[in-house]
Amino acid sequence: MITITEVQSKKELKQFVTFPFSLYKDSPYWVPPLIKDEMETLNRDKNPVFKNAEAWYYLAKRNSKIVGRIAVIVNHLEINDIGKKKIRFGWFDVIDDVDVTKALLNKVFEKGEELGLEYAEGPVGFSNMEKAGILTEGFQEMNTMITWYHHPYYAEHFSQLGWEKQATWVEYKMSIPNVIKEKVAKFSKLIKERYGFSVIRFKNKKEILPYVDKMFELLNNTYNNLQTFVPIQQYQIDYYKEKYFSFIHPDYITCIKDSNDKLIAFSIVMPSFSKALKKANGKLFPTGWYHILQAQRKNDTAAFYLIGIEPEYQGKGVTAIIFEEMQYLFNDKGIKTVETNPELIENKAVQQLWKDYDPVKHKERSTFRKSL
């Protein structure tokens, strides 16, 4: 018999967060999150997203053993300001039993109907800045720090239960050449001269801070026409600064300004932390911090995390400047392979950014939707 119980205590929240560690313990591809970070993200008293969101966490059990989990989420900005009458769900993990999946999803329906909403969609986080989508391709690839990994049966369960794909993201992998592509270097020089653009370089993390808020403003401007978009609030910006700043290396950030010193584009790349987080196994201590530090210092793989361009300059070659800067960095650091972050499949403008580097699609993921 399957029972569904709501998480009510810190102990139960810890069980909720650590369930995937047992589910995926034999998987060479699942990259565990940091348990402390997950606990804080889901804590209503610590995560400022709860100023405009609510969440309920559920565990599925059979014979007292945990066999699944799900977070049911309401984003009030999405409902009231954007007009999407959607109940979200995320942090979804389950054994290969469609009845357990059905029982967990019934909790999504119950809450959505209770609140008078129209449809359910997930898995997603609290906003579009967080992990989203069930993996549907790329099961032999490790997930990155900002994505979920899933067994192939997840998507099969949703299909069996009559859910349909909603948003789909693709991810690409590229090999980095040993020399700057002539086309990229030539175009970068041309764009700098035409618009009076110049590159901002950072010597330390402190120098980055004055630009962070503007970066998020550019993100809002860059992606506000995409289907998953929910505006990023200032309190979220402050929270993300604190959460991810320790992973940032100033060498891996490129900012471009115009002749009036206005920030018009940026990109954030990080060394890949997948292998380091795998070794850390959810904990920074006693040795997890060492593996993460080593990944920052010596790595042959990097990940493109964020890129933002002022709308008036999109499609005008600004990315050539970014790629020229990035390739100097990659060659200097010994980076041979770069992964993109998930990109909505319809976002052809972003996918065109990588065309000169012979990108190979190696992962795909989707959210699933069903009317209430």
C-alpha positions as semicolon CSV with decimal commas, in nm:
position;residue;x (nm);y (nm);z (nm)
1;M;0,000;0,000;0,000
2;I;0,123;0,347;-0,095
3;T;0,086;0,628;0,157
4;I;0,155;0,996;0,092
5;T;0,257;1,212;0,388
6;E;0,335;1,582;0,401
7;V;0,674;1,687;0,534
8;Q;0,623;1,857;0,870
9;S;0,959;1,854;1,045
10;K;1,325;1,925;0,979
11;K;1,395;1,552;1,008
12;E;1,137;1,475;0,739
13;L;1,275;1,754;0,518
14;K;1,618;1,592;0,547
15;Q;1,460;1,262;0,435
16;F;1,298;1,447;0,145
17;V;1,630;1,599;0,037
18;T;1,836;1,280;0,074
19;F;1,595;1,032;-0,089
20;P;1,768;1,065;-0,432
21;F;2,099;0,965;-0,271
22;S;1,962;0,614;-0,219
23;L;1,764;0,608;-0,545
24;Y;2,070;0,694;-0,756
25;K;2,347;0,545;-0,541
26;D;2,455;0,309;-0,819
27;S;2,428;0,563;-1,103
28;P;2,757;0,691;-1,248
29;Y;2,571;0,983;-1,409
30;W;2,369;1,135;-1,123
31;V;2,543;1,437;-0,968
32;P;2,426;1,499;-0,609
33;P;2,342;1,849;-0,490
34;L;2,488;1,987;-0,169
35;I;2,250;1,877;0,106
36;K;2,292;2,200;0,303
37;D;2,202;2,410;-0,003
38;E;1,895;2,198;-0,076
39;M;1,777;2,226;0,284
40;E;1,809;2,606;0,271
41;T;1,640;2,634;-0,069
42;L;1,336;2,448;0,061
43;N;1,330;2,627;0,397
44;R;1,045;2,880;0,411
45;D;1,236;3,090;0,665
46;K;1,561;3,113;0,467
47;N;1,469;3,131;0,099
48;P;1,324;3,476;0,009
49;V;1,134;3,327;-0,285
50;F;0,862;3,244;-0,032
51;K;0,771;3,614;-0,029
52;N;0,582;3,535;-0,349
53;A;0,555;3,158;-0,343
54;E;0,423;2,868;-0,139
55;A;0,530;2,505;-0,135
56;W;0,422;2,175;0,015
57;Y;0,654;1,873;0,027
58;Y;0,533;1,514;0,017
59;L;0,692;1,173;0,064
60;A;0,554;0,851;-0,080
61;K;0,603;0,543;0,135
62;R;0,541;0,172;0,099
63;N;0,577;-0,044;0,408
64;S;0,736;0,256;0,583
65;K;1,007;0,282;0,315
66;I;1,036;0,605;0,114
67;V;0,971;0,534;-0,256
68;G;0,913;0,885;-0,394
69;R;0,899;1,258;-0,327
70;I;0,744;1,570;-0,478
71;A;0,722;1,944;-0,405
72;V;0,397;2,118;-0,496
73;I;0,459;2,486;-0,569
74;V;0,258;2,803;-0,628
75;N;0,433;3,109;-0,770
76;H;0,197;3,399;-0,703
77;L;0,383;3,635;-0,938
78;E;0,323;3,390;-1,220
79;I;-0,046;3,359;-1,136
80;N;-0,135;3,718;-1,048
81;D;0,102;3,926;-1,262
82;I;0,148;3,706;-1,569
83;G;-0,194;3,539;-1,561
84;K;-0,078;3,177;-1,578
85;K;-0,315;2,976;-1,358
86;K;-0,057;2,707;-1,301
87;I;0,028;2,479;-1,013
88;R;0,393;2,384;-1,030
89;F;0,571;2,076;-0,903
90;G;0,938;1,995;-0,867
91;W;1,193;1,792;-0,671
92;F;1,022;1,490;-0,819
93;D;1,191;1,153;-0,776
94;V;1,039;0,810;-0,772
95;I;1,107;0,438;-0,800
96;D;1,003;0,260;-1,120
97;D;0,638;0,218;-1,024
98;V;0,379;0,420;-1,211
99;D;0,134;0,383;-0,922
100;V;0,372;0,575;-0,695
101;T;0,406;0,846;-0,959
102;K;0,028;0,866;-0,988
103;A;-0,016;0,895;-0,613
104;L;0,237;1,179;-0,592
105;L;0,087;1,367;-0,887
106;N;-0,257;1,339;-0,729
107;K;-0,127;1,573;-0,458
108;V;-0,047;1,828;-0,728
109;F;-0,401;1,800;-0,860
110;E;-0,556;1,826;-0,515
111;K;-0,371;2,146;-0,433
112;G;-0,431;2,297;-0,776
113;E;-0,804;2,232;-0,760
114;E;-0,818;2,364;-0,405
115;L;-0,663;2,691;-0,526
116;G;-0,883;2,718;-0,835
117;L;-0,598;2,683;-1,083
118;E;-0,626;2,549;-1,437
119;Y;-0,333;2,320;-1,506
120;A;-0,027;2,154;-1,359
121;E;0,325;2,162;-1,500
122;G;0,661;2,029;-1,391
123;P;0,909;1,942;-1,281
124;V;1,022;2,300;-1,226
125;G;1,156;2,507;-0,940
126;F;1,011;2,819;-0,785
127;S;1,108;3,034;-1,085
128;N;1,276;3,010;-1,425
129;M;1,616;3,057;-1,259
130;E;1,607;2,704;-1,118
131;K;1,626;2,347;-1,240
132;A;1,351;2,230;-1,473
133;G;1,244;1,939;-1,689
134;I;1,254;1,560;-1,689
135;L;1,549;1,416;-1,877
136;T;1,433;1,248;-2,200
137;E;1,767;1,213;-2,384
138;G;2,124;1,187;-2,260
139;F;2,094;0,925;-1,988
140;Q;2,464;0,837;-2,029
141;E;2,572;1,193;-1,951
142;M;2,638;1,345;-1,608
143;N;2,408;1,630;-1,513
144;T;2,551;1,972;-1,439
145;M;2,521;2,164;-1,113
146;I;2,207;2,340;-1,239
147;T;2,015;2,043;-1,384
148;W;1,841;1,731;-1,259
149;Y;1,925;1,378;-1,370
150;H;1,646;1,119;-1,413
151;H;1,610;0,754;-1,501
152;P;1,444;0,686;-1,841
153;Y;1,125;0,557;-1,679
154;Y;1,028;0,900;-1,543
155;A;0,910;1,028;-1,882
156;E;0,745;0,692;-1,952
157;H;0,535;0,727;-1,634
158;F;0,410;1,070;-1,738
159;S;0,318;0,946;-2,084
160;Q;0,128;0,650;-1,937
161;L;-0,067;0,886;-1,710
162;G;-0,177;1,111;-1,998
163;W;0,056;1,405;-1,940
164;E;0,186;1,593;-2,244
165;K;0,519;1,762;-2,303
166;Q;0,508;2,138;-2,252
167;A;0,847;2,313;-2,254
168;T;1,151;2,136;-2,397
169;W;1,516;2,228;-2,340
170;V;1,820;2,109;-2,533
171;E;2,184;2,103;-2,424
172;Y;2,494;2,100;-2,641
173;K;2,856;1,996;-2,608
174;M;3,139;2,159;-2,804
175;S;3,508;2,091;-2,853
176;I;3,729;2,397;-2,815
177;P;4,000;2,444;-3,083
178;N;4,355;2,534;-2,986
179;V;4,350;2,861;-3,179
180;I;4,095;3,141;-3,216
181;K;3,873;3,090;-3,516
182;E;3,966;3,355;-3,774
183;K;3,600;3,436;-3,840
184;V;3,531;3,496;-3,471
185;A;3,838;3,717;-3,421
186;K;3,765;3,923;-3,733
187;F;3,400;3,975;-3,643
188;S;3,483;4,060;-3,282
189;K;3,721;4,338;-3,396
190;L;3,461;4,470;-3,640
191;I;3,182;4,488;-3,378
192;K;3,405;4,658;-3,122
193;E;3,500;4,927;-3,372
194;R;3,148;4,974;-3,509
195;Y;2,974;5,021;-3,174
196;G;3,256;5,138;-2,950
197;F;3,234;4,829;-2,729
198;S;3,506;4,720;-2,490
199;V;3,560;4,425;-2,256
200;I;3,554;4,458;-1,877
201;R;3,801;4,225;-1,707
202;F;3,795;4,138;-1,337
203;K;4,092;4,071;-1,110
204;N;3,889;3,951;-0,812
205;K;3,535;3,877;-0,699
206;K;3,496;4,213;-0,527
207;E;3,522;4,390;-0,864
208;I;3,229;4,184;-0,997
209;L;2,974;4,286;-0,733
210;P;2,883;4,630;-0,878
211;Y;2,777;4,460;-1,202
212;V;2,566;4,175;-1,063
213;D;2,232;4,359;-1,044
214;K;2,275;4,486;-1,399
215;M;2,348;4,131;-1,517
216;F;2,015;4,013;-1,381
217;E;1,843;4,311;-1,540
218;L;1,993;4,203;-1,872
219;L;1,867;3,849;-1,807
220;N;1,514;3,981;-1,760
221;N;1,544;4,183;-2,083
222;T;1,698;3,893;-2,276
223;Y;1,444;3,623;-2,190
224;N;1,118;3,803;-2,113
225;N;0,948;3,673;-2,428
226;L;1,007;3,305;-2,356
227;Q;0,724;3,079;-2,240
228;T;0,877;2,994;-1,901
229;F;0,967;3,352;-1,807
230;V;0,892;3,490;-1,461
231;P;1,064;3,822;-1,375
232;I;1,356;3,790;-1,134
233;Q;1,295;3,990;-0,817
234;Q;1,563;4,187;-0,631
235;Y;1,538;3,963;-0,325
236;Q;1,607;3,664;-0,551
237;I;1,910;3,839;-0,699
238;D;2,049;3,896;-0,350
239;Y;1,984;3,532;-0,263
240;Y;2,152;3,397;-0,577
241;K;2,454;3,617;-0,511
242;E;2,498;3,453;-0,173
243;K;2,423;3,101;-0,296
244;Y;2,644;3,083;-0,604
245;F;2,912;3,348;-0,552
246;S;3,155;3,100;-0,399
247;F;3,151;2,901;-0,724
248;I;3,230;3,204;-0,941
249;H;3,582;3,265;-1,068
250;P;3,647;3,619;-1,200
251;D;3,844;3,488;-1,497
252;Y;3,533;3,309;-1,623
253;I;3,310;3,618;-1,640
254;T;3,298;3,836;-1,951
255;C;3,126;4,175;-1,945
256;I;3,097;4,414;-2,238
257;K;3,026;4,785;-2,207
258;D;2,948;5,058;-2,459
259;S;3,128;5,390;-2,502
260;N;2,921;5,535;-2,213
261;D;3,035;5,258;-1,976
262;K;2,689;5,097;-1,983
263;L;2,684;4,717;-1,949
264;I;2,529;4,576;-2,267
265;A;2,622;4,206;-2,248
266;F;2,773;3,944;-2,019
267;S;2,843;3,575;-1,995
268;I;2,914;3,353;-1,697
269;V;3,108;3,034;-1,750
270;M;3,219;2,799;-1,476
271;P;3,457;2,507;-1,464
272;S;3,249;2,191;-1,455
273;F;3,171;2,093;-1,096
274;S;2,995;1,766;-1,186
275;K;3,282;1,533;-1,100
276;A;3,370;1,734;-0,790
277;L;3,013;1,725;-0,659
278;K;3,001;1,353;-0,732
279;K;3,305;1,305;-0,509
280;A;3,166;1,538;-0,242
281;N;2,845;1,329;-0,230
282;G;2,631;1,609;-0,091
283;K;2,869;1,742;0,174
284;L;3,135;2,013;0,179
285;F;3,306;1,860;0,482
286;P;3,537;1,695;0,545
287;T;3,669;1,678;0,183
288;G;3,396;1,812;-0,045
289;W;3,535;2,165;-0,040
290;Y;3,872;2,032;-0,157
291;H;3,723;1,863;-0,464
292;I;3,532;2,181;-0,556
293;L;3,846;2,393;-0,512
294;Q;4,042;2,153;-0,732
295;A;3,771;2,172;-0,998
296;Q;3,810;2,550;-1,004
297;R;4,188;2,530;-1,038
298;K;4,237;2,241;-1,278
299;N;3,969;2,128;-1,520
300;D;3,939;2,038;-1,888
301;T;3,562;2,095;-1,902
302;A;3,356;2,410;-1,856
303;A;2,987;2,497;-1,864
304;F;2,814;2,803;-2,007
305;Y;2,571;2,902;-1,734
306;L;2,427;3,242;-1,821
307;I;2,443;3,484;-2,110
308;G;2,256;3,812;-2,140
309;I;2,253;4,072;-2,417
310;E;2,070;4,403;-2,431
311;P;1,781;4,350;-2,678
312;E;1,888;4,634;-2,910
313;Y;2,220;4,455;-2,969
314;Q;2,092;4,100;-3,004
315;G;2,177;3,950;-3,340
316;K;2,445;4,213;-3,408
317;G;2,756;4,010;-3,341
318;V;2,814;4,084;-2,973
319;T;2,861;3,714;-2,908
320;A;3,174;3,717;-3,127
321;I;3,339;3,936;-2,862
322;I;3,225;3,700;-2,586
323;F;3,353;3,393;-2,770
324;E;3,686;3,549;-2,849
325;E;3,737;3,630;-2,481
326;M;3,617;3,288;-2,373
327;Q;3,847;3,106;-2,612
328;Y;4,152;3,294;-2,487
329;L;4,046;3,184;-2,140
330;F;3,975;2,823;-2,238
331;N;4,308;2,784;-2,415
332;D;4,490;2,939;-2,120
333;K;4,311;2,716;-1,867
334;G;4,334;2,397;-2,072
335;I;3,958;2,372;-2,128
336;K;3,888;2,124;-2,410
337;T;3,511;2,077;-2,383
338;V;3,225;2,316;-2,307
339;E;2,862;2,232;-2,227
340;T;2,574;2,476;-2,267
341;N;2,308;2,522;-2,005
342;P;1,955;2,405;-2,101
343;E;1,809;2,621;-2,381
344;L;1,444;2,621;-2,480
345;I;1,419;2,432;-2,807
346;E;1,241;2,723;-2,975
347;N;1,512;2,970;-2,870
348;K;1,695;2,951;-3,202
349;A;1,872;3,281;-3,136
350;V;2,067;3,130;-2,848
351;Q;2,138;2,808;-3,036
352;Q;2,285;3,011;-3,322
353;L;2,550;3,139;-3,082
354;W;2,733;2,806;-3,091
355;K;2,712;2,737;-3,468
356;D;3,078;2,811;-3,540
357;Y;3,188;2,548;-3,287
358;D;3,012;2,243;-3,435
359;P;2,784;2,182;-3,135
360;V;2,647;1,834;-3,067
361;K;2,315;1,798;-2,888
362;H;2,374;1,551;-2,608
363;K;2,079;1,605;-2,372
364;E;1,714;1,697;-2,387
365;R;1,457;1,750;-2,113
366;S;1,093;1,854;-2,094
367;T;0,831;1,964;-1,849
368;F;0,497;1,783;-1,861
369;R;0,154;1,944;-1,839
370;K;-0,200;1,829;-1,766
371;S;-0,524;2,022;-1,720
372;L;-0,688;2,002;-1,379
